[in-house]
Each structure stands twice: as structure tokens, then as C-alpha cells.
One Martini backbone bead per residue (centre of mass of N, CA, C, O) as a GRO file, in nm:
protein
   81
    1MET     BB    1   8.595   8.593  13.389
    2PRO     BB    2   8.664   8.513  13.093
    3MET     BB    3   8.808   8.316  12.878
    4VAL     BB    4   8.959   8.459  12.591
    5SER     BB    5   9.021   8.370  12.243
    6ALA     BB    6   9.091   8.461  11.903
    7GLY     BB    7   9.294   8.265  11.816
    8THR     BB    8   9.511   8.180  11.552
    9TYR     BB    9   9.651   8.319  11.258
   10GLY     BB   10   9.809   8.329  10.964
   11PRO     BB   11   9.923   8.505  10.645
   12VAL     BB   12   9.685   8.635  10.379
   13CYS     BB   13   9.597   8.678  10.107
   14ILE     BB   14   9.375   8.889   9.952
   15ASP     BB   15   9.323   8.627   9.759
   16ALA     BB   16   9.143   8.448   9.957
   17ALA     BB   17   8.960   8.299  10.109
   18ASP     BB   18   8.838   8.300  10.353
   19VAL     BB   19   8.787   8.331  10.715
   20ALA     BB   20   8.781   8.108  10.919
   21LEU     BB   21   8.693   8.179  11.307
   22VAL     BB   22   8.813   8.059  11.598
   23GLY     BB   23   8.662   8.108  11.941
   24SER     BB   24   8.714   8.076  12.286
   25PRO     BB   25   8.448   8.033  12.387
   26ALA     BB   26   8.189   7.967  12.231
   27GLY     BB   27   7.923   8.221  12.115
   28GLY     BB   28   8.058   8.411  12.041
   29THR     BB   29   8.163   8.788  11.850
   30TRP     BB   30   8.276   8.948  11.562
   31SER     BB   31   8.446   9.210  11.503
   32GLY     BB   32   8.611   9.401  11.197
   33THR     BB   33   8.736   9.438  10.889
   34GLY     BB   34   8.531   9.215  10.728
   35VAL     BB   35   8.365   9.106  10.893
   36SER     BB   36   8.125   8.789  10.875
   37GLY     BB   37   8.056   8.654  11.085
   38ASN     BB   38   8.300   8.362  11.111
   39LEU     BB   39   8.421   8.555  10.879
   40PHE     BB   40   8.732   8.683  10.624
   41ASP     BB   41   8.799   8.913  10.464
   42PRO     BB   42   9.105   8.972  10.311
   43SER     BB   43   9.301   9.237  10.364
   44VAL     BB   44   9.530   9.492  10.316
   45GLY     BB   45   9.700   9.499  10.613
   46THR     BB   46   9.626   9.535  10.934
   47GLN     BB   47   9.382   9.409  11.116
   48THR     BB   48   9.155   9.419  11.382
   49LEU     BB   49   9.023   9.149  11.590
   50THR     BB   50   8.701   9.065  11.807
   51TYR     BB   51   8.673   8.846  12.081
   52SER     BB   52   8.303   8.856  12.204
   53PHE     BB   53   8.197   8.752  12.530
   54THR     BB   54   7.886   8.574  12.753
   55ASN     BB   55   7.818   8.462  12.988
   56ALA     BB   56   7.576   8.339  13.231
   57ASN     BB   57   7.631   8.601  13.394
   58GLY     BB   58   7.740   8.849  13.262
   59CYS     BB   59   8.028   8.801  13.219
   60SER     BB   60   8.335   9.019  12.978
   61SER     BB   61   8.492   8.899  12.741
   62SER     BB   62   8.759   8.967  12.501
   63ALA     BB   63   9.005   8.929  12.206
   64GLN     BB   64   9.264   9.014  11.977
   65HIS     BB   65   9.344   9.024  11.604
   66HIS     BB   66   9.652   9.065  11.410
   67HIS     BB   67   9.559   9.048  11.060
   68ARG     BB   68   9.744   8.965  10.806
   69GLY     BB   69   9.735   9.093  10.453
   70GLU     BB   70   9.881   8.972  10.108
   71ARG     BB   71   9.986   9.085   9.805
   72ALA     BB   72  10.056   8.821   9.564
   73ALA     BB   73  10.274   8.675   9.390
   74HIS     BB   74  10.427   8.690   9.072
   75GLY     BB   75  10.534   8.553   8.862
   76GLU     BB   76  10.740   8.517   8.644
   77ARG     BB   77  10.871   8.717   8.331
   78ARG     BB   78  10.921   8.562   8.059
   79ASN     BB   79  11.103   8.560   7.748
   80LEU     BB   80  10.957   8.533   7.464
   81ARG     BB   81  10.988   8.404   7.093
   0.00000   0.00000   0.00000
């Protein structure tokens, strides 16, 4: 069975650019809510991203990453006079 890693990613604001996903070994596929190819478009809350890989012998394995999307913090409100 191949050793598979889904990588490590920190929290991302939901209005940030898409996150490039990198799994190993190379050549696997990503799946999950907000995933298109190897890009992830985060939304609020925790999503489970799965990286699956099949080696030349037909043996498959997968790894998951639970990604947390956060709302962007808004600037302070100030009273203007």
C-alpha cells in the first residue's frame, strides 16, 4: 500500500484566493467540497479534503485533511466627525 500524504495547510479566509493543494506522491487526485483539480476554494467551516493515489501495481491509498475556512476580520469602526 503506498504511503500517501495530503499535506498541511493553515486556516484561510474565505475571501482569499484559491488554495493550491499538494499531495504526495505526485499523480494522485483530490476530492471534496470546493475542490477543482488541485485547487480548493474555501468556505466557512471545516471541509474534508481527500487525496487518493494508485501506484503502478494497482494498490490504492488515500489521506484526508480537514481544512478550516474563516471569515475575514473587518476593520475597526470609527466615528467620523
